[in-house]
């Protein structure tokens, strides 16, 4: 037998012995040893990674590596948005689009204005618009002599988020959307006309609904279309929908009482949450709600602190957990970790930007302990390499 074959046999024997030794170590020592070996992966020779795993059942850190490094979170930024929204707005909150009229109705004519008041609802679609038109018809209106006013005063006039790439296919951030598009008034006018409402004397305009009008001229509510925070969160998290996340971000901003709501208002409330979660908020950078911005900077330690904060509040956790993608089952984790101990176990938010791959969420270890974790990979131009690295970590955490 030549020396090369003997060397290979010895190497294989050593590897098998090392594996056997790891398997004999009690939990969590075996897991910690395997995670430590992952931090010597060749991927980290040319890229950066930060990792933190927290044992929720035991109330202590299980593993850390560069956990305080400030990094871009990509779409795991949505965890901060979601947890703040649930904490600040509550589980009964809804996204509303309201329709009012001012003036009077006589002989089938509205002598006054229609006001469409935007609530930054990303789910408002053409069926919802049909409902607005039907409500107008139900008043007996077949002619409008006045204005159709778009009230978008809920938020500021900035159409994009801070730090978004100009050459991306970015959505428009406005409180009045229909089917995700910024053509609300145009669609409403067209549907009114097709429903038999004469709009030739009506003109479109922008303005703010006033509720302190002189006596007898108070605006009258016609109808409200709404969607629950649970429905918005589900799409926002499972599918990593950026528009839904930005609408959630501005709902948080509006809850500050500032009008028009600004990104800085939401960031201020998110910083307050970070402080309640036990960390100093000053080292971090919050630019948007979706993670699209290149100016967002968080850390694995912060994301774990947020997950711990949610876990400690049963009502919040029970609303957050069902929105997270499930490994091998649905959402952005549908195709990952199939046929492993992590399938159906890992529930986590993914994140992807050029050079940035992230993953943060919950799982149950073979010991029965509930864990939360955050993994941020940076400088990885081949996304599949970082995902494979993260999947290995999830398998280690889930396997016996």
mmCIF file of C-alpha atoms in Angstrom:
data_model
loop_
_atom_site.group_PDB
_atom_site.id
_atom_site.type_symbol
_atom_site.label_atom_id
_atom_site.label_comp_id
_atom_site.label_asym_id
_atom_site.label_seq_id
_atom_site.Cartn_x
_atom_site.Cartn_y
_atom_site.Cartn_z
ATOM 1 C CA UNK A 1 0.000 0.000 0.000
ATOM 2 C CA UNK A 2 1.591 3.304 -1.053
ATOM 3 C CA UNK A 3 2.055 6.305 1.187
ATOM 4 C CA UNK A 4 -0.658 8.346 -0.547
ATOM 5 C CA UNK A 5 -3.329 5.727 0.152
ATOM 6 C CA UNK A 6 -2.138 5.337 3.741
ATOM 7 C CA UNK A 7 -2.335 9.110 4.184
ATOM 8 C CA UNK A 8 -5.897 9.211 2.878
ATOM 9 C CA UNK A 9 -6.931 6.374 5.168
ATOM 10 C CA UNK A 10 -5.406 8.113 8.173
ATOM 11 C CA UNK A 11 -7.130 11.376 7.238
ATOM 12 C CA UNK A 12 -10.484 9.596 6.910
ATOM 13 C CA UNK A 13 -9.925 7.820 10.239
ATOM 14 C CA UNK A 14 -9.092 11.112 11.941
ATOM 15 C CA UNK A 15 -12.203 12.761 10.526
ATOM 16 C CA UNK A 16 -14.401 9.864 11.673
ATOM 17 C CA UNK A 17 -12.875 9.979 15.144
ATOM 18 C CA UNK A 18 -13.394 13.733 15.345
ATOM 19 C CA UNK A 19 -17.029 13.297 14.317
ATOM 20 C CA UNK A 20 -17.525 10.541 16.881
ATOM 21 C CA UNK A 21 -15.998 12.701 19.596
ATOM 22 C CA UNK A 22 -18.296 15.586 18.713
ATOM 23 C CA UNK A 23 -21.323 13.319 18.807
ATOM 24 C CA UNK A 24 -20.304 12.076 22.263
ATOM 25 C CA UNK A 25 -20.100 15.608 23.675
ATOM 26 C CA UNK A 26 -23.196 16.578 25.685
ATOM 27 C CA UNK A 27 -25.485 19.275 24.338
ATOM 28 C CA UNK A 28 -24.639 22.091 23.734
ATOM 29 C CA UNK A 29 -20.884 21.417 23.735
ATOM 30 C CA UNK A 30 -21.050 19.347 20.548
ATOM 31 C CA UNK A 31 -23.035 22.056 18.793
ATOM 32 C CA UNK A 32 -20.633 24.741 19.952
ATOM 33 C CA UNK A 33 -17.631 22.773 18.727
ATOM 34 C CA UNK A 34 -19.203 22.267 15.306
ATOM 35 C CA UNK A 35 -20.153 25.935 15.045
ATOM 36 C CA UNK A 36 -16.623 26.898 15.976
ATOM 37 C CA UNK A 37 -15.302 24.719 13.145
ATOM 38 C CA UNK A 38 -17.679 26.512 10.738
ATOM 39 C CA UNK A 39 -15.961 29.792 11.576
ATOM 40 C CA UNK A 40 -12.849 28.335 9.928
ATOM 41 C CA UNK A 41 -14.729 27.761 6.672
ATOM 42 C CA UNK A 42 -12.797 28.909 3.600
ATOM 43 C CA UNK A 43 -15.686 31.256 2.728
ATOM 44 C CA UNK A 44 -14.536 33.533 5.537
ATOM 45 C CA UNK A 45 -11.053 33.875 4.045
ATOM 46 C CA UNK A 46 -12.403 36.468 1.609
ATOM 47 C CA UNK A 47 -15.769 37.511 3.100
ATOM 48 C CA UNK A 48 -17.165 38.617 6.452
ATOM 49 C CA UNK A 49 -19.713 36.981 8.721
ATOM 50 C CA UNK A 50 -21.367 37.708 12.037
ATOM 51 C CA UNK A 51 -23.280 35.113 14.032
ATOM 52 C CA UNK A 52 -25.111 34.946 17.325
ATOM 53 C CA UNK A 53 -27.191 32.100 18.733
ATOM 54 C CA UNK A 54 -29.201 32.543 21.926
ATOM 55 C CA UNK A 55 -30.724 29.754 24.017
ATOM 56 C CA UNK A 56 -34.164 31.123 24.856
ATOM 57 C CA UNK A 57 -34.982 28.175 27.116
ATOM 58 C CA UNK A 58 -31.823 28.564 29.211
ATOM 59 C CA UNK A 59 -31.663 32.354 28.955
ATOM 60 C CA UNK A 60 -28.043 32.567 27.836
ATOM 61 C CA UNK A 61 -25.848 32.960 24.784
ATOM 62 C CA UNK A 62 -24.982 29.694 23.037
ATOM 63 C CA UNK A 63 -22.501 30.941 20.435
ATOM 64 C CA UNK A 64 -21.056 34.230 19.180
ATOM 65 C CA UNK A 65 -18.773 35.216 16.324
ATOM 66 C CA UNK A 66 -18.367 38.861 15.309
ATOM 67 C CA UNK A 67 -21.803 39.357 16.849
ATOM 68 C CA UNK A 68 -21.252 43.068 17.490
ATOM 69 C CA UNK A 69 -19.997 43.880 14.003
ATOM 70 C CA UNK A 70 -22.139 46.570 12.340
ATOM 71 C CA UNK A 71 -23.342 45.189 9.012
ATOM 72 C CA UNK A 72 -26.002 45.680 6.370
ATOM 73 C CA UNK A 73 -29.020 43.527 7.266
ATOM 74 C CA UNK A 74 -30.758 43.419 3.848
ATOM 75 C CA UNK A 75 -34.321 42.178 4.372
ATOM 76 C CA UNK A 76 -33.769 40.996 7.922
ATOM 77 C CA UNK A 77 -34.358 44.723 8.522
ATOM 78 C CA UNK A 78 -38.015 43.738 8.228
ATOM 79 C CA UNK A 79 -37.740 42.045 11.633
ATOM 80 C CA UNK A 80 -37.119 45.429 13.251
ATOM 81 C CA UNK A 81 -40.035 46.916 11.296
ATOM 82 C CA UNK A 82 -42.409 44.060 12.135
ATOM 83 C CA UNK A 83 -41.566 43.823 15.838
ATOM 84 C CA UNK A 84 -41.794 47.593 16.275
ATOM 85 C CA UNK A 85 -45.134 47.674 14.446
ATOM 86 C CA UNK A 86 -46.643 44.915 16.566
ATOM 87 C CA UNK A 87 -45.309 46.522 19.728
ATOM 88 C CA UNK A 88 -46.340 50.051 18.787
ATOM 89 C CA UNK A 89 -49.576 49.526 16.836
ATOM 90 C CA UNK A 90 -50.905 46.286 18.302
ATOM 91 C CA UNK A 91 -52.365 43.217 16.665
ATOM 92 C CA UNK A 92 -55.740 44.834 15.934
ATOM 93 C CA UNK A 93 -54.355 47.652 13.810
ATOM 94 C CA UNK A 94 -55.633 48.025 10.255
ATOM 95 C CA UNK A 95 -54.542 49.865 7.108
ATOM 96 C CA UNK A 96 -57.381 52.104 5.951
ATOM 97 C CA UNK A 97 -58.363 54.009 2.837
ATOM 98 C CA UNK A 98 -61.345 56.309 3.447
ATOM 99 C CA UNK A 99 -63.781 58.105 1.173
ATOM 100 C CA UNK A 100 -65.627 61.272 2.277
ATOM 101 C CA UNK A 101 -67.760 63.913 0.650
ATOM 102 C CA UNK A 102 -68.367 67.554 1.446
ATOM 103 C CA UNK A 103 -71.258 69.712 0.282
ATOM 104 C CA UNK A 104 -74.704 68.358 -0.502
ATOM 105 C CA UNK A 105 -76.438 65.804 -2.701
ATOM 106 C CA UNK A 106 -79.593 66.780 -4.576
ATOM 107 C CA UNK A 107 -81.225 65.483 -7.739
ATOM 108 C CA UNK A 108 -78.535 62.829 -8.070
ATOM 109 C CA UNK A 109 -75.766 65.456 -8.152
ATOM 110 C CA UNK A 110 -73.010 65.908 -5.590
ATOM 111 C CA UNK A 111 -72.508 69.643 -5.221
ATOM 112 C CA UNK A 112 -69.228 69.323 -3.411
ATOM 113 C CA UNK A 113 -66.065 67.298 -3.299
ATOM 114 C CA UNK A 114 -65.068 63.664 -2.955
ATOM 115 C CA UNK A 115 -62.054 63.169 -0.685
ATOM 116 C CA UNK A 116 -59.952 60.019 -0.966
ATOM 117 C CA UNK A 117 -57.881 59.820 2.220
ATOM 118 C CA UNK A 118 -54.862 57.575 1.877
ATOM 119 C CA UNK A 119 -53.685 55.292 4.650
ATOM 120 C CA UNK A 120 -50.660 53.708 2.962
ATOM 121 C CA UNK A 121 -52.425 50.377 2.377
ATOM 122 C CA UNK A 122 -50.323 48.130 0.105
ATOM 123 C CA UNK A 123 -53.206 45.657 -0.261
ATOM 124 C CA UNK A 124 -55.700 48.147 -1.722
ATOM 125 C CA UNK A 125 -56.615 46.701 -5.114
ATOM 126 C CA UNK A 126 -59.104 47.118 -7.954
ATOM 127 C CA UNK A 127 -61.815 45.229 -6.064
ATOM 128 C CA UNK A 128 -61.447 47.728 -3.218
ATOM 129 C CA UNK A 129 -61.768 50.547 -5.737
ATOM 130 C CA UNK A 130 -64.968 48.982 -7.078
ATOM 131 C CA UNK A 131 -66.311 49.067 -3.515
ATOM 132 C CA UNK A 132 -65.627 52.806 -3.279
ATOM 133 C CA UNK A 133 -67.502 53.405 -6.511
ATOM 134 C CA UNK A 134 -70.415 51.249 -5.368
ATOM 135 C CA UNK A 135 -70.606 53.258 -2.141
ATOM 136 C CA UNK A 136 -70.811 56.494 -4.139
ATOM 137 C CA UNK A 137 -73.570 55.034 -6.297
ATOM 138 C CA UNK A 138 -75.427 53.875 -3.175
ATOM 139 C CA UNK A 139 -75.758 57.528 -2.149
ATOM 140 C CA UNK A 140 -77.760 58.120 -5.317
ATOM 141 C CA UNK A 141 -74.964 60.144 -6.910
ATOM 142 C CA UNK A 142 -74.816 60.051 -10.701
ATOM 143 C CA UNK A 143 -73.061 63.368 -11.243
ATOM 144 C CA UNK A 144 -70.212 65.181 -9.480
ATOM 145 C CA UNK A 145 -70.073 68.954 -9.608
ATOM 146 C CA UNK A 146 -66.941 69.692 -7.654
ATOM 147 C CA UNK A 147 -63.571 68.030 -7.122
ATOM 148 C CA UNK A 148 -62.193 64.541 -6.624
ATOM 149 C CA UNK A 149 -59.424 65.194 -4.101
ATOM 150 C CA UNK A 150 -56.493 62.942 -3.286
ATOM 151 C CA UNK A 151 -55.490 63.422 0.342
ATOM 152 C CA UNK A 152 -51.979 62.001 0.703
ATOM 153 C CA UNK A 153 -51.099 64.060 3.757
ATOM 154 C CA UNK A 154 -50.413 60.984 5.898
ATOM 155 C CA UNK A 155 -46.745 60.978 4.858
ATOM 156 C CA UNK A 156 -44.179 63.318 3.389
ATOM 157 C CA UNK A 157 -43.724 63.739 -0.354
ATOM 158 C CA UNK A 158 -40.545 61.672 -0.697
ATOM 159 C CA UNK A 159 -41.222 58.987 -3.283
ATOM 160 C CA UNK A 160 -38.261 56.723 -2.515
ATOM 161 C CA UNK A 161 -36.476 55.620 0.605
ATOM 162 C CA UNK A 162 -33.131 57.064 1.693
ATOM 163 C CA UNK A 163 -30.197 55.160 0.231
ATOM 164 C CA UNK A 164 -32.139 53.293 -2.464
ATOM 165 C CA UNK A 165 -30.267 52.651 -5.696
ATOM 166 C CA UNK A 166 -31.534 54.950 -8.430
ATOM 167 C CA UNK A 167 -31.305 52.222 -11.094
ATOM 168 C CA UNK A 168 -33.404 49.651 -9.205
ATOM 169 C CA UNK A 169 -37.044 49.084 -10.110
ATOM 170 C CA UNK A 170 -38.245 50.942 -7.017
ATOM 171 C CA UNK A 171 -41.867 51.256 -5.972
ATOM 172 C CA UNK A 172 -43.418 54.657 -5.296
ATOM 173 C CA UNK A 173 -44.118 55.501 -1.669
ATOM 174 C CA UNK A 174 -47.457 57.282 -1.506
ATOM 175 C CA UNK A 175 -50.474 56.856 0.821
ATOM 176 C CA UNK A 176 -52.858 56.269 -2.108
ATOM 177 C CA UNK A 177 -52.060 53.160 -4.133
ATOM 178 C CA UNK A 178 -54.175 50.807 -6.173
ATOM 179 C CA UNK A 179 -52.775 47.467 -7.234
ATOM 180 C CA UNK A 180 -49.374 48.716 -6.007
ATOM 181 C CA UNK A 181 -49.433 51.587 -8.537
ATOM 182 C CA UNK A 182 -49.464 55.350 -8.084
ATOM 183 C CA UNK A 183 -52.496 56.123 -10.255
ATOM 184 C CA UNK A 184 -55.296 56.116 -7.682
ATOM 185 C CA UNK A 185 -57.246 59.153 -8.860
ATOM 186 C CA UNK A 186 -57.011 58.178 -12.520
ATOM 187 C CA UNK A 187 -58.392 54.700 -11.809
ATOM 188 C CA UNK A 188 -61.169 56.073 -9.586
ATOM 189 C CA UNK A 189 -62.300 58.563 -12.230
ATOM 190 C CA UNK A 190 -62.353 55.867 -14.885
ATOM 191 C CA UNK A 191 -64.378 53.484 -12.722
ATOM 192 C CA UNK A 192 -66.848 56.215 -11.740
ATOM 193 C CA UNK A 193 -67.422 57.003 -15.411
ATOM 194 C CA UNK A 194 -67.927 53.339 -16.307
ATOM 195 C CA UNK A 195 -70.401 53.025 -13.430
ATOM 196 C CA UNK A 196 -72.538 55.788 -14.926
ATOM 197 C CA UNK A 197 -71.366 58.697 -12.768
ATOM 198 C CA UNK A 198 -70.979 61.846 -14.859
ATOM 199 C CA UNK A 199 -67.595 63.393 -14.037
ATOM 200 C CA UNK A 200 -67.321 65.909 -16.884
ATOM 201 C CA UNK A 201 -67.853 68.760 -14.417
ATOM 202 C CA UNK A 202 -65.495 67.263 -11.863
ATOM 203 C CA UNK A 203 -61.826 68.065 -11.641
ATOM 204 C CA UNK A 204 -59.088 66.185 -9.872
ATOM 205 C CA UNK A 205 -57.024 67.870 -7.205
ATOM 206 C CA UNK A 206 -54.819 67.264 -4.174
ATOM 207 C CA UNK A 207 -55.607 68.565 -0.729
ATOM 208 C CA UNK A 208 -56.172 67.792 2.919
ATOM 209 C CA UNK A 209 -59.521 66.815 4.391
ATOM 210 C CA UNK A 210 -60.533 69.327 7.066
ATOM 211 C CA UNK A 211 -62.727 68.175 9.913
ATOM 212 C CA UNK A 212 -63.183 71.604 11.476
ATOM 213 C CA UNK A 213 -65.351 73.054 8.699
ATOM 214 C CA UNK A 214 -68.156 75.534 9.484
ATOM 215 C CA UNK A 215 -71.373 74.062 10.886
ATOM 216 C CA UNK A 216 -73.274 72.074 8.309
ATOM 217 C CA UNK A 217 -70.268 71.568 6.085
ATOM 218 C CA UNK A 218 -68.498 68.818 8.013
ATOM 219 C CA UNK A 219 -67.191 66.032 5.737
ATOM 220 C CA UNK A 220 -69.382 62.940 5.607
ATOM 221 C CA UNK A 221 -67.771 59.510 5.671
ATOM 222 C CA UNK A 222 -68.963 57.379 2.757
ATOM 223 C CA UNK A 223 -66.979 54.188 3.300
ATOM 224 C CA UNK A 224 -63.689 52.750 4.537
ATOM 225 C CA UNK A 225 -61.703 49.909 3.008
ATOM 226 C CA UNK A 226 -59.240 48.242 5.348
ATOM 227 C CA UNK A 227 -56.813 45.348 5.669
ATOM 228 C CA UNK A 228 -55.470 43.926 8.902
ATOM 229 C CA UNK A 229 -51.910 44.219 10.133
ATOM 230 C CA UNK A 230 -51.818 40.403 10.209
ATOM 231 C CA UNK A 231 -52.544 40.178 6.474
ATOM 232 C CA UNK A 232 -49.959 42.837 5.626
ATOM 233 C CA UNK A 233 -47.329 41.224 7.865
ATOM 234 C CA UNK A 234 -47.838 37.796 6.318
ATOM 235 C CA UNK A 235 -46.945 38.953 2.805
ATOM 236 C CA UNK A 236 -44.289 41.357 4.056
ATOM 237 C CA UNK A 237 -42.407 38.591 5.879
ATOM 238 C CA UNK A 238 -43.182 35.374 3.978
ATOM 239 C CA UNK A 239 -42.517 36.883 0.551
ATOM 240 C CA UNK A 240 -40.169 39.638 1.740
ATOM 241 C CA UNK A 241 -42.348 42.258 0.039
ATOM 242 C CA UNK A 242 -40.584 45.618 0.170
ATOM 243 C CA UNK A 243 -43.654 47.749 -0.532
ATOM 244 C CA UNK A 244 -45.544 46.109 2.329
ATOM 245 C CA UNK A 245 -42.587 46.743 4.629
ATOM 246 C CA UNK A 246 -42.366 50.425 3.709
ATOM 247 C CA UNK A 247 -46.108 50.859 4.243
ATOM 248 C CA UNK A 248 -45.694 49.223 7.667
ATOM 249 C CA UNK A 249 -42.739 51.526 8.382
ATOM 250 C CA UNK A 250 -44.858 54.608 7.684
ATOM 251 C CA UNK A 251 -47.733 53.267 9.767
ATOM 252 C CA UNK A 252 -45.253 53.187 12.643
ATOM 253 C CA UNK A 253 -44.132 56.713 11.726
ATOM 254 C CA UNK A 254 -47.720 57.993 11.674
ATOM 255 C CA UNK A 255 -48.346 56.552 15.146
ATOM 256 C CA UNK A 256 -45.886 59.154 16.476
ATOM 257 C CA UNK A 257 -48.570 61.758 15.840
ATOM 258 C CA UNK A 258 -46.400 63.694 13.397
ATOM 259 C CA UNK A 259 -48.153 64.666 10.181
ATOM 260 C CA UNK A 260 -46.966 64.219 7.554
ATOM 261 C CA UNK A 261 -45.192 61.110 8.821
ATOM 262 C CA UNK A 262 -41.487 60.857 8.022
ATOM 263 C CA UNK A 263 -38.958 58.054 8.013
ATOM 264 C CA UNK A 264 -37.198 59.767 10.894
ATOM 265 C CA UNK A 265 -40.371 59.386 12.989
ATOM 266 C CA UNK A 266 -40.399 55.621 12.470
ATOM 267 C CA UNK A 267 -36.648 55.421 13.131
ATOM 268 C CA UNK A 268 -37.105 57.256 16.422
ATOM 269 C CA UNK A 269 -39.686 54.705 17.586
ATOM 270 C CA UNK A 270 -37.499 51.829 16.418
ATOM 271 C CA UNK A 271 -34.577 53.236 18.379
ATOM 272 C CA UNK A 272 -36.806 53.363 21.450
ATOM 273 C CA UNK A 273 -37.594 49.673 20.935
ATOM 274 C CA UNK A 274 -33.874 48.861 20.663
ATOM 275 C CA UNK A 275 -33.355 50.569 24.014
ATOM 276 C CA UNK A 276 -36.210 48.565 25.563
ATOM 277 C CA UNK A 277 -34.604 45.428 24.178
ATOM 278 C CA UNK A 278 -31.540 46.235 26.258
ATOM 279 C CA UNK A 279 -29.072 47.753 23.774
ATOM 280 C CA UNK A 280 -27.759 51.222 23.069
ATOM 281 C CA UNK A 281 -29.400 52.388 19.840
ATOM 282 C CA UNK A 282 -26.730 54.948 18.906
ATOM 283 C CA UNK A 283 -24.333 52.613 17.023
ATOM 284 C CA UNK A 284 -27.013 51.553 14.546
ATOM 285 C CA UNK A 285 -28.319 53.199 11.360
ATOM 286 C CA UNK A 286 -32.000 53.034 10.390
ATOM 287 C CA UNK A 287 -32.888 54.373 6.944
ATOM 288 C CA UNK A 288 -35.988 52.466 5.806
ATOM 289 C CA UNK A 289 -38.352 49.666 6.737
ATOM 290 C CA UNK A 290 -37.590 47.085 4.067
ATOM 291 C CA UNK A 291 -33.804 46.768 4.082
ATOM 292 C CA UNK A 292 -33.443 48.086 0.531
ATOM 293 C CA UNK A 293 -31.359 51.030 1.671
ATOM 294 C CA UNK A 294 -27.591 50.793 1.576
ATOM 295 C CA UNK A 295 -27.566 53.027 4.669
ATOM 296 C CA UNK A 296 -29.080 50.493 7.096
ATOM 297 C CA UNK A 297 -26.620 49.068 9.605
ATOM 298 C CA UNK A 298 -27.494 46.578 12.351
ATOM 299 C CA UNK A 299 -25.621 43.719 14.051
ATOM 300 C CA UNK A 300 -26.301 40.028 14.792
ATOM 301 C CA UNK A 301 -26.452 40.954 18.478
ATOM 302 C CA UNK A 302 -29.203 43.495 17.805
ATOM 303 C CA UNK A 303 -31.277 41.120 15.687
ATOM 304 C CA UNK A 304 -31.031 38.473 18.405
ATOM 305 C CA UNK A 305 -32.031 41.064 21.018
ATOM 306 C CA UNK A 306 -35.141 41.875 18.933
ATOM 307 C CA UNK A 307 -36.035 38.185 18.595
ATOM 308 C CA UNK A 308 -35.586 37.740 22.342
ATOM 309 C CA UNK A 309 -37.758 40.799 23.007
ATOM 310 C CA UNK A 310 -40.544 39.356 20.853
ATOM 311 C CA UNK A 311 -40.242 35.895 22.443
ATOM 312 C CA UNK A 312 -40.651 37.335 25.924
ATOM 313 C CA UNK A 313 -44.004 38.906 24.969
ATOM 314 C CA UNK A 314 -46.404 36.078 24.240
ATOM 315 C CA UNK A 315 -48.977 38.083 22.307
ATOM 316 C CA UNK A 316 -46.311 39.694 20.120
ATOM 317 C CA UNK A 317 -44.474 36.401 19.540
ATOM 318 C CA UNK A 318 -47.692 34.559 18.658
ATOM 319 C CA UNK A 319 -48.411 37.164 15.976
ATOM 320 C CA UNK A 320 -44.859 37.350 14.628
ATOM 321 C CA UNK A 321 -43.990 33.643 14.405
ATOM 322 C CA UNK A 322 -46.661 32.618 11.838
ATOM 323 C CA UNK A 323 -45.441 35.342 9.459
ATOM 324 C CA UNK A 324 -41.893 33.969 9.211
ATOM 325 C CA UNK A 325 -40.909 31.719 6.276
ATOM 326 C CA UNK A 326 -40.629 28.054 7.245
ATOM 327 C CA UNK A 327 -37.626 26.092 5.969
ATOM 328 C CA UNK A 328 -38.572 23.732 3.153
ATOM 329 C CA UNK A 329 -42.240 24.729 3.398
ATOM 330 C CA UNK A 330 -43.103 28.282 2.316
ATOM 331 C CA UNK A 331 -42.050 31.826 1.581
ATOM 332 C CA UNK A 332 -38.459 32.671 0.807
ATOM 333 C CA UNK A 333 -37.266 29.491 2.589
ATOM 334 C CA UNK A 334 -39.480 27.153 0.583
ATOM 335 C CA UNK A 335 -36.599 25.606 -1.398
ATOM 336 C CA UNK A 336 -34.011 25.602 1.376
ATOM 337 C CA UNK A 337 -33.084 22.891 3.912
ATOM 338 C CA UNK A 338 -35.411 20.259 2.468
ATOM 339 C CA UNK A 339 -34.775 16.730 3.724
ATOM 340 C CA UNK A 340 -32.830 17.928 6.771
ATOM 341 C CA UNK A 341 -33.562 18.252 10.477
ATOM 342 C CA UNK A 342 -34.139 21.961 9.836
ATOM 343 C CA UNK A 343 -37.070 21.388 7.441
ATOM 344 C CA UNK A 344 -40.296 22.564 9.049
ATOM 345 C CA UNK A 345 -38.295 23.631 12.091
ATOM 346 C CA UNK A 346 -36.388 26.802 11.185
ATOM 347 C CA UNK A 347 -38.689 29.829 10.981
ATOM 348 C CA UNK A 348 -36.643 32.798 9.868
ATOM 349 C CA UNK A 349 -36.472 35.988 7.824
ATOM 350 C CA UNK A 350 -34.135 35.959 4.869
ATOM 351 C CA UNK A 351 -32.267 38.902 3.370
ATOM 352 C CA UNK A 352 -30.607 39.436 0.007
ATOM 353 C CA UNK A 353 -28.748 42.382 -1.506
ATOM 354 C CA UNK A 354 -25.736 42.371 -3.780
ATOM 355 C CA UNK A 355 -22.952 41.066 -1.562
ATOM 356 C CA UNK A 356 -25.258 40.673 1.449
ATOM 357 C CA UNK A 357 -27.040 37.482 2.547
ATOM 358 C CA UNK A 358 -28.717 37.300 5.951
ATOM 359 C CA UNK A 359 -30.921 34.981 7.974
ATOM 360 C CA UNK A 360 -32.481 35.479 11.413
ATOM 361 C CA UNK A 361 -35.210 33.677 13.308
ATOM 362 C CA UNK A 362 -36.151 30.790 15.563
ATOM 363 C CA UNK A 363 -35.774 27.003 15.761
ATOM 364 C CA UNK A 364 -36.014 24.154 18.234
ATOM 365 C CA UNK A 365 -32.803 22.228 18.946
ATOM 366 C CA UNK A 366 -32.686 18.439 19.305
ATOM 367 C CA UNK A 367 -32.397 19.028 23.064
ATOM 368 C CA UNK A 368 -35.845 20.608 23.010
ATOM 369 C CA UNK A 369 -34.425 24.046 23.750
ATOM 370 C CA UNK A 370 -35.901 26.961 21.833
ATOM 371 C CA UNK A 371 -33.201 29.036 20.119
ATOM 372 C CA UNK A 372 -33.047 32.292 18.193
ATOM 373 C CA UNK A 373 -30.214 33.236 15.880
ATOM 374 C CA UNK A 374 -28.933 35.818 13.420
ATOM 375 C CA UNK A 375 -26.388 35.273 10.625
ATOM 376 C CA UNK A 376 -25.124 38.184 8.521
ATOM 377 C CA UNK A 377 -22.816 37.447 5.582
ATOM 378 C CA UNK A 378 -21.168 40.377 3.792
ATOM 379 C CA UNK A 379 -18.984 40.657 0.698
ATOM 380 C CA UNK A 380 -20.263 37.375 -0.730
ATOM 381 C CA UNK A 381 -20.819 37.993 -4.425
ATOM 382 C CA UNK A 382 -21.939 34.407 -5.005
ATOM 383 C CA UNK A 383 -25.137 34.298 -2.960
ATOM 384 C CA UNK A 384 -25.394 30.507 -3.052
ATOM 385 C CA UNK A 385 -22.120 30.207 -1.103
ATOM 386 C CA UNK A 386 -23.465 32.297 1.772
ATOM 387 C CA UNK A 387 -26.799 30.457 1.769
ATOM 388 C CA UNK A 388 -25.000 27.121 1.908
ATOM 389 C CA UNK A 389 -22.934 28.418 4.847
ATOM 390 C CA UNK A 390 -26.093 29.539 6.665
ATOM 391 C CA UNK A 391 -27.903 26.284 5.931
ATOM 392 C CA UNK A 392 -25.028 24.307 7.447
ATOM 393 C CA UNK A 393 -25.332 26.369 10.603
ATOM 394 C CA UNK A 394 -29.078 25.730 10.760
ATOM 395 C CA UNK A 395 -28.526 21.996 10.318
ATOM 396 C CA UNK A 396 -25.950 21.969 13.125
ATOM 397 C CA UNK A 397 -28.399 23.752 15.433
ATOM 398 C CA UNK A 398 -31.238 21.353 14.600
ATOM 399 C CA UNK A 399 -29.452 17.994 14.401
ATOM 400 C CA UNK A 400 -29.101 15.594 17.373
#
